[in-house]
CSV table of C-alpha atoms in Angstrom, one decimal:
chain,number,residue,atom,x,y,z
A,909,MET,CA,17.4,-7.7,-60.9
A,910,PRO,CA,16.5,-11.2,-59.7
A,911,GLY,CA,16.5,-14.1,-62.2
A,912,TRP,CA,13.3,-13.0,-63.8
A,913,THR,CA,15.0,-11.6,-66.9
A,914,GLY,CA,16.9,-13.5,-69.6
A,915,ARG,CA,16.2,-17.0,-70.6
A,916,ILE,CA,13.5,-17.8,-68.0
A,917,ALA,CA,11.4,-14.8,-69.0
A,918,LYS,CA,12.1,-15.5,-72.7
A,919,ALA,CA,10.6,-19.0,-72.4
A,920,ALA,CA,7.6,-17.7,-70.5
A,921,VAL,CA,7.0,-15.0,-73.1
A,922,ALA,CA,7.2,-17.6,-75.9
A,923,GLY,CA,4.5,-19.6,-74.1
A,924,ALA,CA,2.3,-16.6,-73.5
A,925,ILE,CA,2.7,-14.8,-76.9
A,926,ALA,CA,-1.0,-15.3,-77.8
A,927,VAL,CA,-2.4,-13.3,-74.9
A,928,THR,CA,-3.0,-10.1,-76.8
A,929,GLY,CA,-0.5,-10.5,-79.6
A,930,VAL,CA,-1.5,-8.1,-82.4
A,931,ALA,CA,0.8,-5.3,-83.3
A,932,VAL,CA,-1.1,-2.3,-84.4
A,933,GLY,CA,-0.2,0.4,-86.9
A,934,THR,CA,1.9,0.3,-90.1
A,935,GLY,CA,4.9,2.2,-88.8
A,936,SER,CA,7.1,4.8,-90.4
A,937,ALA,CA,10.8,5.5,-90.5
A,938,HIS,CA,12.0,8.1,-88.0
A,939,ALA,CA,14.4,11.0,-88.7
A,940,ASP,CA,13.9,12.3,-85.2
A,941,SER,CA,12.3,11.4,-81.9
A,942,ALA,CA,9.0,9.5,-81.8
A,943,ASN,CA,6.9,7.6,-79.3
A,944,GLU,CA,3.6,5.8,-79.4
A,945,CYS,CA,1.6,3.5,-77.1
A,946,ARG,CA,-0.9,0.8,-77.8
A,947,SER,CA,-3.6,2.8,-76.0
A,948,GLN,CA,-3.1,5.7,-78.3
A,949,VAL,CA,-3.8,3.6,-81.4
A,950,VAL,CA,-6.7,1.5,-80.2
A,951,GLY,CA,-8.3,4.5,-78.4
A,952,LYS,CA,-8.5,2.8,-75.0
A,953,GLY,CA,-6.6,2.9,-71.8
A,954,TYR,CA,-4.6,0.1,-70.2
A,955,TYR,CA,-5.1,-3.5,-71.3
A,956,TRP,CA,-6.4,-5.2,-68.2
A,957,VAL,CA,-4.6,-8.5,-68.4
A,958,VAL,CA,-5.9,-9.9,-65.1
A,959,ASP,CA,-8.1,-8.5,-62.4
A,960,GLY,CA,-6.5,-5.5,-60.9
A,961,VAL,CA,-3.5,-5.3,-63.3
A,962,GLY,CA,-3.6,-3.1,-66.4
A,963,ILE,CA,-0.6,-2.3,-68.5
A,964,ASP,CA,0.2,-0.4,-71.7
A,965,SER,CA,3.2,-0.9,-74.1
A,966,CYS,CA,5.1,2.0,-75.6
A,967,TYR,CA,8.1,2.5,-77.9
A,968,ASN,CA,10.2,5.6,-77.7
A,969,VAL,CA,12.8,6.6,-80.3
A,970,LYS,CA,15.4,9.2,-79.4
A,971,ASP,CA,16.4,12.2,-81.5
A,972,ASP,CA,19.0,10.2,-83.5
A,973,GLY,CA,16.2,8.2,-85.0
A,974,ARG,CA,17.9,4.9,-84.1
A,975,THR,CA,18.0,4.6,-80.3
A,976,ILE,CA,14.9,3.0,-78.9
A,977,TYR,CA,13.7,2.3,-75.4
A,978,ALA,CA,10.5,1.0,-73.9
A,979,THR,CA,8.1,2.4,-71.3
A,980,VAL,CA,5.2,0.4,-69.7
A,981,PRO,CA,2.5,2.5,-68.0
A,982,PHE,CA,0.7,0.5,-65.5
A,983,ASP,CA,-2.1,0.4,-62.9
A,984,VAL,CA,-2.1,-2.1,-60.1
A,985,THR,CA,-5.0,-2.2,-57.7
A,986,ASN,CA,-5.3,-5.5,-55.8
A,987,HIS,CA,-2.0,-7.3,-55.9
A,988,ASP,CA,0.9,-6.9,-53.5
A,989,LYS,CA,3.7,-7.0,-56.0
A,990,ILE,CA,4.2,-7.5,-59.8
A,991,VAL,CA,7.3,-7.5,-61.8
A,992,ILE,CA,6.9,-5.7,-65.2
A,993,CYS,CA,9.0,-6.6,-68.1
A,994,ALA,CA,9.6,-5.3,-71.7
A,995,HIS,CA,11.2,-6.8,-74.8
A,996,LEU,CA,11.9,-5.5,-78.3
A,997,LEU,CA,10.7,-7.8,-81.0
A,998,ASN,CA,11.1,-7.9,-84.8
A,999,ALA,CA,7.7,-6.9,-86.1
A,1000,ASN,CA,8.1,-9.2,-89.1
A,1001,ASN,CA,8.9,-12.2,-86.8
A,1002,PRO,CA,7.3,-11.5,-83.4
A,1003,GLY,CA,7.5,-15.1,-82.4
A,1004,GLY,CA,11.3,-15.2,-83.1
A,1005,PRO,CA,14.1,-14.4,-80.7
A,1006,TRP,CA,14.0,-11.1,-78.9
A,1007,VAL,CA,16.0,-8.3,-80.5
A,1008,HIS,CA,16.6,-6.8,-77.1
A,1009,ASP,CA,15.6,-7.4,-73.5
A,1010,PHE,CA,14.8,-4.1,-71.7
A,1011,GLY,CA,14.6,-6.0,-68.4
A,1012,CYS,CA,12.1,-6.0,-65.5
A,1013,ASP,CA,11.2,-3.8,-62.6
A,1014,TYR,CA,8.9,-4.1,-59.5
A,1015,ALA,CA,5.5,-2.4,-59.2
A,1016,THR,CA,3.3,-2.7,-56.1
A,1017,SER,CA,-0.2,-1.7,-55.3
A,1018,LEU,CA,-1.1,0.7,-52.5
A,1019,GLY,CA,-3.1,-2.0,-50.8
A,1020,TRP,CA,-6.8,-2.5,-50.1
A,1021,GLY,CA,-7.6,-2.4,-53.8
A,1022,ILE,CA,-6.3,1.2,-54.2
A,1023,ALA,CA,-4.6,1.8,-57.5
A,1024,GLN,CA,-0.9,2.6,-57.9
A,1025,PRO,CA,-0.7,4.2,-61.3
A,1026,GLY,CA,2.8,4.3,-62.6
A,1027,TYR,CA,5.1,4.6,-65.5
A,1028,CYS,CA,7.7,2.0,-65.4
A,1029,CYS,CA,10.6,3.5,-67.4
A,1030,TYR,CA,13.1,1.1,-68.8
A,1031,GLY,CA,14.9,3.9,-70.7
A,1032,GLN,CA,17.0,4.7,-67.6
A,1033,GLY,CA,20.3,3.3,-68.9
A,1034,ARG,CA,18.5,0.6,-71.0
A,1035,TYR,CA,18.7,2.1,-74.4
A,1036,PHE,CA,19.2,0.0,-77.5
A,1037,THR,CA,20.6,1.3,-80.8
A,1038,ALA,CA,18.6,-0.7,-83.3
A,1039,PRO,CA,19.7,-1.7,-86.8
A,1040,PRO,CA,17.3,-0.8,-89.6
A,1041,GLY,CA,14.1,-2.8,-89.3
A,1042,ALA,CA,10.5,-2.8,-88.0
A,1043,TYR,CA,10.0,-3.3,-84.2
A,1044,ILE,CA,7.4,-3.6,-81.5
A,1045,VAL,CA,7.7,-3.5,-77.8
A,1046,SER,CA,6.2,-6.5,-76.0
A,1047,ALA,CA,5.3,-5.9,-72.3
A,1048,GLY,CA,4.1,-8.2,-69.6
A,1049,PHE,CA,4.5,-9.0,-66.0
A,1050,TRP,CA,5.2,-11.7,-63.4
A,1051,LEU,CA,2.4,-12.3,-60.8
A,1052,ASN,CA,2.6,-15.1,-58.3
A,1053,GLY,CA,5.1,-17.0,-60.3
A,1054,GLN,CA,3.2,-16.8,-63.6
A,1055,TYR,CA,4.0,-14.6,-66.6
A,1056,TYR,CA,1.2,-12.7,-68.2
A,1057,GLY,CA,2.1,-10.8,-71.3
A,1058,ASP,CA,2.5,-9.8,-74.9
A,1059,VAL,CA,0.8,-6.5,-74.7
A,1060,GLU,CA,2.3,-5.0,-77.9
A,1061,SER,CA,3.1,-1.4,-78.8
A,1062,PRO,CA,2.4,-0.1,-82.3
A,1063,ARG,CA,5.1,-0.9,-84.9
A,1064,THR,CA,8.0,1.5,-85.4
A,1065,VAL,CA,10.5,1.5,-88.3
A,1066,ILE,CA,14.1,2.3,-87.8
A,1067,GLY,CA,16.3,3.3,-90.7
């Protein structure tokens, strides 16, 4: 992946953390698999961050109750290309350092304002075995050199 991950994205997220930044839900410990998205808790679809780009933020915990990965459902209607990113945050210190960087991936529209709904899956080889704690997935995207983000999943508790 190009240089959009790592420290550059981390600095951008730190500057953009107030966009939507409320983690919802109280969380619970997992003895088996679990997943939940922001849209499920607030009862709405995607969060439309800018005109033509809507995203969601989801956590997924595997059967072992400790391995977590992020998914970011999205809808892009009138932009040529965006780069979607996801990060794991400590729910008790969301402004602190990332617990894990799930990375970024490209998403493009179909052109002429036609939507490309998608499900950008970072779980493909990007799993993280989390120590006990409370976590949220923060999702965002790069568009025209600017980062838009901090669409947060509900809280999940590991351990």
